mmCIF file of C-alpha atoms and ligand atoms in Angstrom:
data_model
loop_
_atom_site.group_PDB
_atom_site.id
_atom_site.type_symbol
_atom_site.label_atom_id
_atom_site.label_comp_id
_atom_site.label_asym_id
_atom_site.label_seq_id
_atom_site.Cartn_x
_atom_site.Cartn_y
_atom_site.Cartn_z
ATOM 1 C CA MET A 28 -32.026 26.185 9.078
ATOM 2 C CA VAL A 29 -28.254 25.923 9.535
ATOM 3 C CA MET A 30 -26.662 23.619 6.918
ATOM 4 C CA MET A 31 -24.121 21.291 8.393
ATOM 5 C CA LEU A 32 -20.790 21.385 6.555
ATOM 6 C CA MET A 33 -20.180 17.915 5.200
ATOM 7 C CA LYS A 34 -16.484 18.338 4.674
ATOM 8 C CA ALA A 35 -13.450 16.611 6.185
ATOM 9 C CA THR A 36 -9.749 16.097 5.441
ATOM 10 C CA ALA A 37 -7.576 13.144 6.280
ATOM 11 C CA ILE A 38 -3.960 12.197 5.819
ATOM 12 C CA ALA A 39 -2.854 8.611 5.456
ATOM 13 C CA ASN A 40 0.609 7.089 5.055
ATOM 14 C CA SER A 41 1.387 4.548 2.437
ATOM 15 C CA ASN A 42 2.588 1.110 3.444
ATOM 16 C CA ILE A 43 4.952 -1.437 1.935
ATOM 17 C CA ALA A 44 4.201 -5.117 2.434
ATOM 18 C CA LEU A 45 6.930 -7.240 3.977
ATOM 19 C CA VAL A 46 4.825 -10.296 3.229
ATOM 20 C CA LYS A 47 2.755 -9.488 0.136
ATOM 21 C CA TYR A 48 -0.886 -9.730 -0.683
ATOM 22 C CA TRP A 49 -1.213 -11.188 -4.206
ATOM 23 C CA GLY A 50 -4.493 -12.685 -5.444
ATOM 24 C CA LYS A 51 -8.132 -12.404 -4.512
ATOM 25 C CA ARG A 52 -10.692 -14.987 -3.543
ATOM 26 C CA ASN A 53 -13.472 -12.476 -4.187
ATOM 27 C CA SER A 54 -12.713 -9.460 -6.365
ATOM 28 C CA ASP A 55 -15.975 -7.582 -5.705
ATOM 29 C CA LEU A 56 -15.434 -7.614 -1.942
ATOM 30 C CA MET A 57 -11.585 -7.452 -2.307
ATOM 31 C CA LEU A 58 -11.055 -10.586 -0.254
ATOM 32 C CA PRO A 59 -7.499 -11.942 -0.456
ATOM 33 C CA HIS A 60 -6.318 -15.512 -0.800
ATOM 34 C CA ASN A 61 -3.600 -14.831 1.770
ATOM 35 C CA SER A 62 -2.860 -12.701 4.843
ATOM 36 C CA SER A 63 -0.122 -10.044 4.540
ATOM 37 C CA VAL A 64 2.134 -8.006 6.766
ATOM 38 C CA SER A 65 3.291 -4.413 6.184
ATOM 39 C CA MET A 66 5.128 -1.464 7.550
ATOM 40 C CA THR A 67 3.347 1.890 7.405
ATOM 41 C CA LEU A 68 5.753 4.591 6.087
ATOM 42 C CA ASP A 69 6.266 8.003 7.662
ATOM 43 C CA ASN A 70 7.401 9.743 4.486
ATOM 44 C CA LEU A 71 4.967 8.711 1.771
ATOM 45 C CA ASN A 72 1.502 10.120 2.299
ATOM 46 C CA THR A 73 -1.714 11.252 0.748
ATOM 47 C CA MET A 74 -3.899 14.123 2.002
ATOM 48 C CA THR A 75 -7.545 14.126 0.868
ATOM 49 C CA THR A 76 -10.432 16.532 1.350
ATOM 50 C CA VAL A 77 -13.968 15.342 0.673
ATOM 51 C CA GLU A 78 -17.020 17.608 0.641
ATOM 52 C CA PHE A 79 -20.522 16.283 0.128
ATOM 53 C CA SER A 80 -23.370 18.634 -0.809
ATOM 54 C CA GLU A 81 -26.989 18.385 -1.963
ATOM 55 C CA ASN A 82 -26.081 21.109 -4.423
ATOM 56 C CA PHE A 83 -23.520 19.030 -6.329
ATOM 57 C CA SER A 84 -24.803 17.121 -9.358
ATOM 58 C CA GLU A 85 -21.768 14.908 -9.986
ATOM 59 C CA TYR A 86 -18.547 13.749 -8.418
ATOM 60 C CA GLU A 87 -15.578 16.005 -9.102
ATOM 61 C CA LEU A 88 -12.121 14.711 -8.429
ATOM 62 C CA LYS A 89 -8.705 16.382 -8.552
ATOM 63 C CA ILE A 90 -5.531 14.326 -7.977
ATOM 64 C CA ASN A 91 -2.282 16.227 -7.559
ATOM 65 C CA GLY A 92 -3.875 19.305 -9.178
ATOM 66 C CA LYS A 93 -5.253 17.510 -12.210
ATOM 67 C CA THR A 94 -8.903 16.763 -12.869
ATOM 68 C CA ALA A 95 -9.392 13.009 -12.874
ATOM 69 C CA LYS A 96 -11.743 11.282 -15.296
ATOM 70 C CA GLY A 97 -12.543 7.794 -16.599
ATOM 71 C CA GLU A 98 -11.557 4.749 -14.559
ATOM 72 C CA GLU A 99 -9.852 6.779 -11.820
ATOM 73 C CA LEU A 100 -12.993 8.899 -11.185
ATOM 74 C CA LYS A 101 -15.218 5.814 -11.403
ATOM 75 C CA ARG A 102 -13.230 3.995 -8.665
ATOM 76 C CA VAL A 103 -13.474 6.969 -6.307
ATOM 77 C CA ALA A 104 -17.189 7.542 -7.086
ATOM 78 C CA THR A 105 -17.968 3.864 -6.499
ATOM 79 C CA HIS A 106 -16.142 4.060 -3.159
ATOM 80 C CA LEU A 107 -17.983 7.194 -2.036
ATOM 81 C CA ASP A 108 -21.294 5.549 -3.065
ATOM 82 C CA LEU A 109 -20.345 2.558 -0.879
ATOM 83 C CA LEU A 110 -19.682 4.824 2.118
ATOM 84 C CA GLN A 111 -23.220 6.135 1.694
ATOM 85 C CA ASP A 112 -24.860 2.690 1.545
ATOM 86 C CA SER A 113 -26.688 3.256 4.806
ATOM 87 C CA SER A 114 -27.522 6.953 4.239
ATOM 88 C CA PRO A 115 -31.125 7.747 3.413
ATOM 89 C CA GLN A 116 -30.077 10.246 0.765
ATOM 90 C CA LYS A 117 -27.219 9.891 -1.700
ATOM 91 C CA ARG A 118 -25.070 12.986 -2.333
ATOM 92 C CA PHE A 119 -22.316 13.817 -4.734
ATOM 93 C CA ALA A 120 -18.977 15.226 -3.568
ATOM 94 C CA LYS A 121 -15.928 17.260 -4.458
ATOM 95 C CA ILE A 122 -12.695 15.470 -3.734
ATOM 96 C CA MET A 123 -9.163 16.798 -3.809
ATOM 97 C CA SER A 124 -6.202 14.565 -3.176
ATOM 98 C CA GLU A 125 -2.464 15.302 -2.992
ATOM 99 C CA SER A 126 0.300 12.747 -2.581
ATOM 100 C CA ASN A 127 3.924 13.579 -1.914
ATOM 101 C CA PHE A 128 5.104 10.842 -4.319
ATOM 102 C CA PRO A 129 4.309 9.626 -7.862
ATOM 103 C CA LYS A 130 1.105 7.625 -8.173
ATOM 104 C CA LYS A 131 0.660 4.232 -9.836
ATOM 105 C CA ALA A 132 4.392 3.576 -9.909
ATOM 106 C CA GLY A 133 4.479 0.755 -7.416
ATOM 107 C CA LEU A 134 4.667 2.981 -4.315
ATOM 108 C CA ALA A 135 1.264 1.975 -2.967
ATOM 109 C CA SER A 136 -0.456 5.270 -3.820
ATOM 110 C CA SER A 137 -3.791 3.456 -3.810
ATOM 111 C CA ALA A 138 -3.104 2.312 -0.220
ATOM 112 C CA SER A 139 -2.636 5.801 1.202
ATOM 113 C CA GLY A 140 -5.183 7.217 -1.287
ATOM 114 C CA PHE A 141 -8.086 4.934 -0.376
ATOM 115 C CA ALA A 142 -7.294 5.006 3.356
ATOM 116 C CA ALA A 143 -7.379 8.848 3.347
ATOM 117 C CA LEU A 144 -10.539 8.867 1.135
ATOM 118 C CA THR A 145 -12.323 6.461 3.496
ATOM 119 C CA LEU A 146 -11.438 8.362 6.633
ATOM 120 C CA ALA A 147 -12.254 11.806 5.167
ATOM 121 C CA GLY A 148 -15.374 10.489 3.368
ATOM 122 C CA THR A 149 -16.909 8.801 6.404
ATOM 123 C CA LYS A 150 -16.141 11.772 8.665
ATOM 124 C CA ALA A 151 -17.704 14.177 6.137
ATOM 125 C CA LEU A 152 -20.823 11.955 6.245
ATOM 126 C CA GLY A 153 -20.900 12.348 10.027
ATOM 127 C CA GLN A 154 -19.904 8.720 10.681
ATOM 128 C CA ASN A 155 -17.443 7.942 13.464
ATOM 129 C CA LEU A 156 -16.102 4.497 12.688
ATOM 130 C CA THR A 157 -13.737 2.189 14.520
ATOM 131 C CA LEU A 158 -10.331 1.361 13.024
ATOM 132 C CA LYS A 159 -11.624 -2.096 12.116
ATOM 133 C CA GLU A 160 -14.626 -0.629 10.264
ATOM 134 C CA LEU A 161 -12.376 1.874 8.489
ATOM 135 C CA SER A 162 -9.950 -0.925 7.480
ATOM 136 C CA ILE A 163 -12.808 -3.030 6.072
ATOM 137 C CA LEU A 164 -14.160 -0.105 4.056
ATOM 138 C CA SER A 165 -10.722 0.964 2.834
ATOM 139 C CA ARG A 166 -10.143 -2.626 1.691
ATOM 140 C CA ARG A 167 -13.058 -2.260 -0.708
ATOM 141 C CA GLY A 168 -11.256 0.589 -2.495
ATOM 142 C CA SER A 169 -7.905 -1.113 -2.653
ATOM 143 C CA GLY A 170 -6.772 -4.186 -0.716
ATOM 144 C CA SER A 171 -3.533 -2.692 0.572
ATOM 145 C CA ALA A 172 -5.441 0.394 1.839
ATOM 146 C CA SER A 173 -6.896 -1.777 4.598
ATOM 147 C CA ARG A 174 -3.418 -1.740 6.133
ATOM 148 C CA SER A 175 -2.762 2.033 5.742
ATOM 149 C CA ILE A 176 -5.507 2.837 8.295
ATOM 150 C CA LEU A 177 -3.132 1.605 10.991
ATOM 151 C CA GLY A 178 0.336 2.754 11.973
ATOM 152 C CA GLY A 179 3.557 0.895 12.670
ATOM 153 C CA PHE A 180 3.586 -2.802 11.735
ATOM 154 C CA VAL A 181 0.347 -4.240 10.486
ATOM 155 C CA GLU A 182 -1.197 -7.575 9.580
ATOM 156 C CA TRP A 183 -4.118 -7.791 7.188
ATOM 157 C CA ILE A 184 -5.944 -10.939 8.336
ATOM 158 C CA LYS A 185 -7.372 -12.643 5.272
ATOM 159 C CA GLY A 186 -10.503 -13.822 7.068
ATOM 160 C CA SER A 187 -12.769 -16.654 6.018
ATOM 161 C CA LEU A 188 -16.330 -15.238 6.074
ATOM 162 C CA LEU A 189 -18.096 -14.809 2.782
ATOM 163 C CA ASP A 190 -19.142 -11.227 3.551
ATOM 164 C CA GLY A 191 -15.562 -10.133 4.369
ATOM 165 C CA SER A 192 -16.424 -8.890 7.877
ATOM 166 C CA ASP A 193 -13.394 -10.687 9.290
ATOM 167 C CA SER A 194 -10.930 -9.505 6.614
ATOM 168 C CA HIS A 195 -9.254 -6.434 8.062
ATOM 169 C CA ALA A 196 -5.980 -5.101 9.403
ATOM 170 C CA ILE A 197 -4.699 -5.231 12.962
ATOM 171 C CA GLN A 198 -1.638 -3.642 14.470
ATOM 172 C CA ILE A 199 1.313 -5.967 15.289
ATOM 173 C CA GLU A 200 3.477 -3.243 16.921
ATOM 174 C CA GLU A 201 3.158 0.532 16.952
ATOM 175 C CA GLU A 202 5.496 2.865 15.029
ATOM 176 C CA GLY A 203 7.654 3.675 18.043
ATOM 177 C CA HIS A 204 8.542 -0.002 18.517
ATOM 178 C CA TRP A 205 11.419 -0.087 15.990
ATOM 179 C CA PRO A 206 12.467 3.411 14.909
ATOM 180 C CA GLU A 207 15.882 2.190 13.632
ATOM 181 C CA LEU A 208 14.295 0.093 10.925
ATOM 182 C CA SER A 209 14.699 2.035 7.731
ATOM 183 C CA MET A 210 13.487 1.743 4.176
ATOM 184 C CA ILE A 211 15.237 3.390 1.232
ATOM 185 C CA VAL A 212 12.686 3.782 -1.551
ATOM 186 C CA THR A 213 14.549 4.107 -4.856
ATOM 187 C CA ILE A 214 12.775 5.780 -7.752
ATOM 188 C CA ILE A 215 13.788 4.343 -11.103
ATOM 189 C CA SER A 216 10.835 5.427 -13.190
ATOM 190 C CA THR A 217 7.802 7.623 -12.475
ATOM 191 C CA GLU A 218 5.882 6.346 -15.503
ATOM 192 C CA GLU A 219 2.475 4.948 -14.662
ATOM 193 C CA LYS A 220 2.509 1.155 -14.858
ATOM 194 C CA LYS A 221 0.827 -0.584 -17.787
ATOM 195 C CA VAL A 222 -0.596 -3.534 -15.781
ATOM 196 C CA SER A 223 -2.515 -2.548 -12.646
ATOM 197 C CA SER A 224 -2.070 -4.685 -9.598
ATOM 198 C CA ARG A 225 -5.709 -5.628 -9.877
ATOM 199 C CA ALA A 226 -5.300 -6.999 -13.409
ATOM 200 C CA GLY A 227 -1.928 -8.509 -12.551
ATOM 201 C CA MET A 228 -3.282 -10.450 -9.617
ATOM 202 C CA SER A 229 -6.289 -11.762 -11.462
ATOM 203 C CA GLN A 230 -4.084 -12.974 -14.353
ATOM 204 C CA THR A 231 -1.688 -14.605 -11.933
ATOM 205 C CA VAL A 232 -4.405 -16.521 -10.094
ATOM 206 C CA LYS A 233 -5.807 -17.712 -13.424
ATOM 207 C CA THR A 234 -2.652 -18.659 -15.282
ATOM 208 C CA SER A 235 0.500 -19.050 -13.145
ATOM 209 C CA PRO A 236 1.399 -22.671 -12.401
ATOM 210 C CA PHE A 237 3.286 -21.363 -9.368
ATOM 211 C CA TYR A 238 0.325 -19.677 -7.663
ATOM 212 C CA ASP A 239 -0.436 -22.678 -5.435
ATOM 213 C CA ALA A 240 3.241 -22.847 -4.384
ATOM 214 C CA TRP A 241 2.988 -19.173 -3.398
ATOM 215 C CA LEU A 242 -0.004 -19.922 -1.204
ATOM 216 C CA ASP A 243 1.700 -22.982 0.320
ATOM 217 C CA THR A 244 4.443 -20.941 1.997
ATOM 218 C CA ILE A 245 2.627 -17.731 2.812
ATOM 219 C CA GLU A 246 1.226 -18.471 6.227
ATOM 220 C CA SER A 247 4.639 -19.587 7.437
ATOM 221 C CA ASP A 248 6.112 -16.296 6.084
ATOM 222 C CA VAL A 249 3.414 -14.326 7.945
ATOM 223 C CA GLU A 250 4.156 -16.112 11.246
ATOM 224 C CA LYS A 251 7.960 -15.673 10.921
ATOM 225 C CA MET A 252 7.546 -12.046 9.924
ATOM 226 C CA LYS A 253 5.394 -11.288 12.976
ATOM 227 C CA GLN A 254 8.038 -12.888 15.209
ATOM 228 C CA ALA A 255 10.842 -10.953 13.476
ATOM 229 C CA ILE A 256 8.941 -7.681 14.077
ATOM 230 C CA THR A 257 8.085 -8.369 17.692
ATOM 231 C CA LYS A 258 11.609 -9.497 18.533
ATOM 232 C CA LYS A 259 13.195 -6.801 16.323
ATOM 233 C CA ASN A 260 15.176 -9.504 14.512
ATOM 234 C CA PHE A 261 16.362 -7.612 11.437
ATOM 235 C CA THR A 262 18.062 -10.579 9.765
ATOM 236 C CA LEU A 263 14.902 -12.687 9.882
ATOM 237 C CA LEU A 264 12.730 -9.769 8.750
ATOM 238 C CA GLY A 265 15.006 -9.020 5.767
ATOM 239 C CA LYS A 266 15.383 -12.605 4.655
ATOM 240 C CA ILE A 267 11.690 -13.339 4.755
ATOM 241 C CA ALA A 268 10.749 -10.008 3.081
ATOM 242 C CA GLU A 269 13.226 -10.447 0.218
ATOM 243 C CA ASN A 270 12.364 -14.088 -0.405
ATOM 244 C CA ASN A 271 8.612 -13.340 -0.216
ATOM 245 C CA ALA A 272 8.902 -10.533 -2.843
ATOM 246 C CA LEU A 273 10.870 -12.811 -5.182
ATOM 247 C CA LYS A 274 8.277 -15.567 -4.780
ATOM 248 C CA MET A 275 5.498 -13.141 -5.639
ATOM 249 C CA HIS A 276 7.364 -11.904 -8.733
ATOM 250 C CA ALA A 277 8.012 -15.514 -9.775
ATOM 251 C CA THR A 278 4.262 -16.029 -9.923
ATOM 252 C CA MET A 279 3.882 -12.918 -12.083
ATOM 253 C CA HIS A 280 6.748 -13.822 -14.409
ATOM 254 C CA THR A 281 5.054 -17.150 -15.145
ATOM 255 C CA THR A 282 1.614 -15.849 -16.107
ATOM 256 C CA ILE A 283 0.480 -15.914 -19.724
ATOM 257 C CA PRO A 284 1.280 -13.303 -20.990
ATOM 258 C CA PRO A 285 4.101 -12.592 -18.506
ATOM 259 C CA ILE A 286 4.009 -9.620 -16.182
ATOM 260 C CA LEU A 287 7.447 -8.059 -15.761
ATOM 261 C CA TYR A 288 7.432 -5.023 -13.518
ATOM 262 C CA TRP A 289 11.226 -5.070 -13.313
ATOM 263 C CA GLU A 290 13.313 -2.577 -15.298
ATOM 264 C CA SER A 291 17.040 -2.861 -15.791
ATOM 265 C CA GLY A 292 17.530 -0.314 -13.014
ATOM 266 C CA SER A 293 15.551 -2.558 -10.666
ATOM 267 C CA LEU A 294 17.959 -5.440 -11.344
ATOM 268 C CA SER A 295 21.012 -3.205 -10.853
ATOM 269 C CA ILE A 296 19.753 -2.197 -7.387
ATOM 270 C CA MET A 297 18.835 -5.724 -6.406
ATOM 271 C CA LYS A 298 22.406 -6.836 -7.354
ATOM 272 C CA GLU A 299 23.899 -3.903 -5.463
ATOM 273 C CA VAL A 300 21.992 -4.979 -2.368
ATOM 274 C CA LEU A 301 23.401 -8.512 -2.690
ATOM 275 C CA LYS A 302 26.896 -7.056 -3.126
ATOM 276 C CA LEU A 303 26.564 -4.787 -0.064
ATOM 277 C CA ARG A 304 25.526 -7.836 1.911
ATOM 278 C CA GLU A 305 28.509 -9.857 0.730
ATOM 279 C CA GLU A 306 30.681 -6.961 1.878
ATOM 280 C CA GLY A 307 29.136 -7.077 5.348
ATOM 281 C CA THR A 308 26.542 -4.283 5.194
ATOM 282 C CA GLU A 309 23.284 -5.971 5.964
ATOM 283 C CA CYS A 310 20.405 -4.948 3.766
ATOM 284 C CA TYR A 311 17.581 -6.633 1.834
ATOM 285 C CA PHE A 312 15.264 -5.621 -1.015
ATOM 286 C CA THR A 313 11.575 -5.831 -1.659
ATOM 287 C CA MET A 314 9.510 -4.902 -4.739
ATOM 288 C CA ASP A 315 5.842 -4.449 -5.510
ATOM 289 C CA ALA A 316 3.816 -4.064 -8.717
ATOM 290 C CA GLY A 317 6.213 -1.549 -10.229
ATOM 291 C CA PRO A 318 9.909 -1.020 -10.977
ATOM 292 C CA GLN A 319 10.952 0.710 -7.748
ATOM 293 C CA VAL A 320 13.124 -1.254 -5.331
ATOM 294 C CA LYS A 321 12.743 -0.671 -1.609
ATOM 295 C CA ILE A 322 15.802 -1.454 0.501
ATOM 296 C CA LEU A 323 15.377 -2.494 4.110
ATOM 297 C CA CYS A 324 18.241 -1.643 6.422
ATOM 298 C CA GLN A 325 19.110 -0.462 9.895
ATOM 299 C CA GLN A 326 19.648 3.221 10.753
ATOM 300 C CA LYS A 327 23.380 2.623 11.410
ATOM 301 C CA ASP A 328 23.890 1.562 7.741
ATOM 302 C CA LEU A 329 21.582 4.065 6.125
ATOM 303 C CA GLU A 330 24.259 6.579 4.963
ATOM 304 C CA THR A 331 26.567 3.859 3.495
ATOM 305 C CA ILE A 332 23.761 2.286 1.522
ATOM 306 C CA LYS A 333 22.277 5.618 0.484
ATOM 307 C CA SER A 334 25.543 6.793 -1.029
ATOM 308 C CA ARG A 335 26.180 3.537 -2.852
ATOM 309 C CA VAL A 336 22.709 3.498 -4.376
ATOM 310 C CA THR A 337 22.796 7.204 -5.284
ATOM 311 C CA GLU A 338 25.935 6.494 -7.333
ATOM 312 C CA LEU A 339 23.998 4.120 -9.640
ATOM 313 C CA ASP A 340 23.065 5.887 -12.919
ATOM 314 C CA LEU A 341 19.572 4.522 -13.222
ATOM 315 C CA VAL A 342 18.407 5.804 -9.831
ATOM 316 C CA LYS A 343 16.426 9.022 -10.303
ATOM 317 C CA ASP A 344 15.624 9.745 -6.662
ATOM 318 C CA ILE A 345 15.501 8.158 -3.267
ATOM 319 C CA ILE A 346 13.067 8.619 -0.351
ATOM 320 C CA ILE A 347 14.042 7.557 3.162
ATOM 321 C CA CYS A 348 11.252 6.155 5.289
ATOM 322 C CA HIS A 349 10.822 4.836 8.828
ATOM 323 C CA PRO A 350 7.762 3.311 10.502
ATOM 324 C CA GLY A 351 4.867 5.813 10.332
ATOM 325 C CA GLY A 352 1.647 6.456 12.166
ATOM 326 C CA GLU A 353 -2.009 5.686 11.511
ATOM 327 C CA ALA A 354 -4.393 7.617 9.247
ATOM 328 C CA ARG A 355 -5.713 10.761 10.942
ATOM 329 C CA LEU A 356 -8.085 13.678 10.437
ATOM 330 C CA ILE A 357 -6.670 17.174 10.118
ATOM 331 C CA GLU A 358 -8.210 20.609 10.378
ATOM 332 C CA ASP A 359 -6.639 22.124 7.260
ATOM 333 C CA HIS A 360 -8.674 21.446 4.124
ATOM 334 C CA LEU A 361 -7.252 21.361 0.592
ATOM 335 C CA PHE A 362 -10.044 23.652 -0.675
HETATM 336 O O1 PMV B 424 -4.271 -3.386 -3.094
HETATM 337 P P1 PMV B 424 -3.376 -3.088 -4.257
HETATM 338 O O2 PMV B 424 -4.137 -3.066 -5.519
HETATM 339 O O3 PMV B 424 -2.591 -1.804 -3.973
HETATM 340 O O4 PMV B 424 -2.298 -4.269 -4.406
HETATM 341 C C1 PMV B 424 -1.143 -4.374 -3.649
HETATM 342 C C2 PMV B 424 -0.205 -5.392 -4.225
HETATM 343 C C3 PMV B 424 1.205 -5.352 -3.734
HETATM 344 O O5 PMV B 424 1.622 -4.029 -3.488
HETATM 345 C C4 PMV B 424 2.101 -5.978 -4.794
HETATM 346 C C5 PMV B 424 1.406 -6.216 -2.455
HETATM 347 C C6 PMV B 424 0.907 -5.606 -1.169
HETATM 348 O O6 PMV B 424 0.569 -6.424 -0.288
HETATM 349 O O7 PMV B 424 0.863 -4.403 -0.994
#
């Protein structure tokens, strides 16, 4: 009998939310309290190979060349078990994953990671799923991963059904819609963060007195952001994105105990962005669950902003990104 090779490799881009997802209504199914909008990034990606075999007796995971254990291995194993829910026989797998940027530093490594794992994993199992199905499954690994399945500009619709079957991402505009829109990702620290976004969200929902205020303005932010994207209105996009990020961080700062992802370098960059704007160079910042600041600007101002930011002492590195494409399968395997 010829054994079918149960192996596949996928590459997925990371995404940065322009209107953030922060807080879950159901943490087992990863159902959010609010919808979110993101841009998929062409220059931050994760490549993952998954191979299932009857001969394997455990899951084996390597991330960026290092064997992963503990919580990290458990999350991936749970996800691959989930992908096999409808299979008659459960198999273990070898998984190798490589990202071109530091993980767990607030650069959405779990977004590209779980999107690539879902696409490679389902393909290796012989399943050919729709983008909606892939988005729903990726969401179960990491909420933001639901958006990394798609390219360009993406909305993750929060949904209202209890089983989560209507909580998935859809594309607002494809990546070619607005190629001039640029994001300068500044790297201030590559240390892994102490509070995961999962723990941070849960603490915020439970203890921040501002969480309801966050939810009160979110749907209006989502609507305005979608308009800004479709009409390529950079000023509206930047204003909403910056204000939305600050509102999210305000909910974190007011939890008990407080969650402060900002480092002094983060603040220096945020102030530099405000200064550039005062001087007439239009740019805006956004931040996630980590110290890195992402600057939104237009292609014509990229060089000016890049050189100003590079001059700041606390900036270790910068990565320039533009809208990127959807997750895809590739022929070259990592092992
Ligand atoms: O799904 P997670 O665990 O990667 O959480 C993402 C949280 C934020 O990055 C802060 C916001 C977002 O929408 O990506």
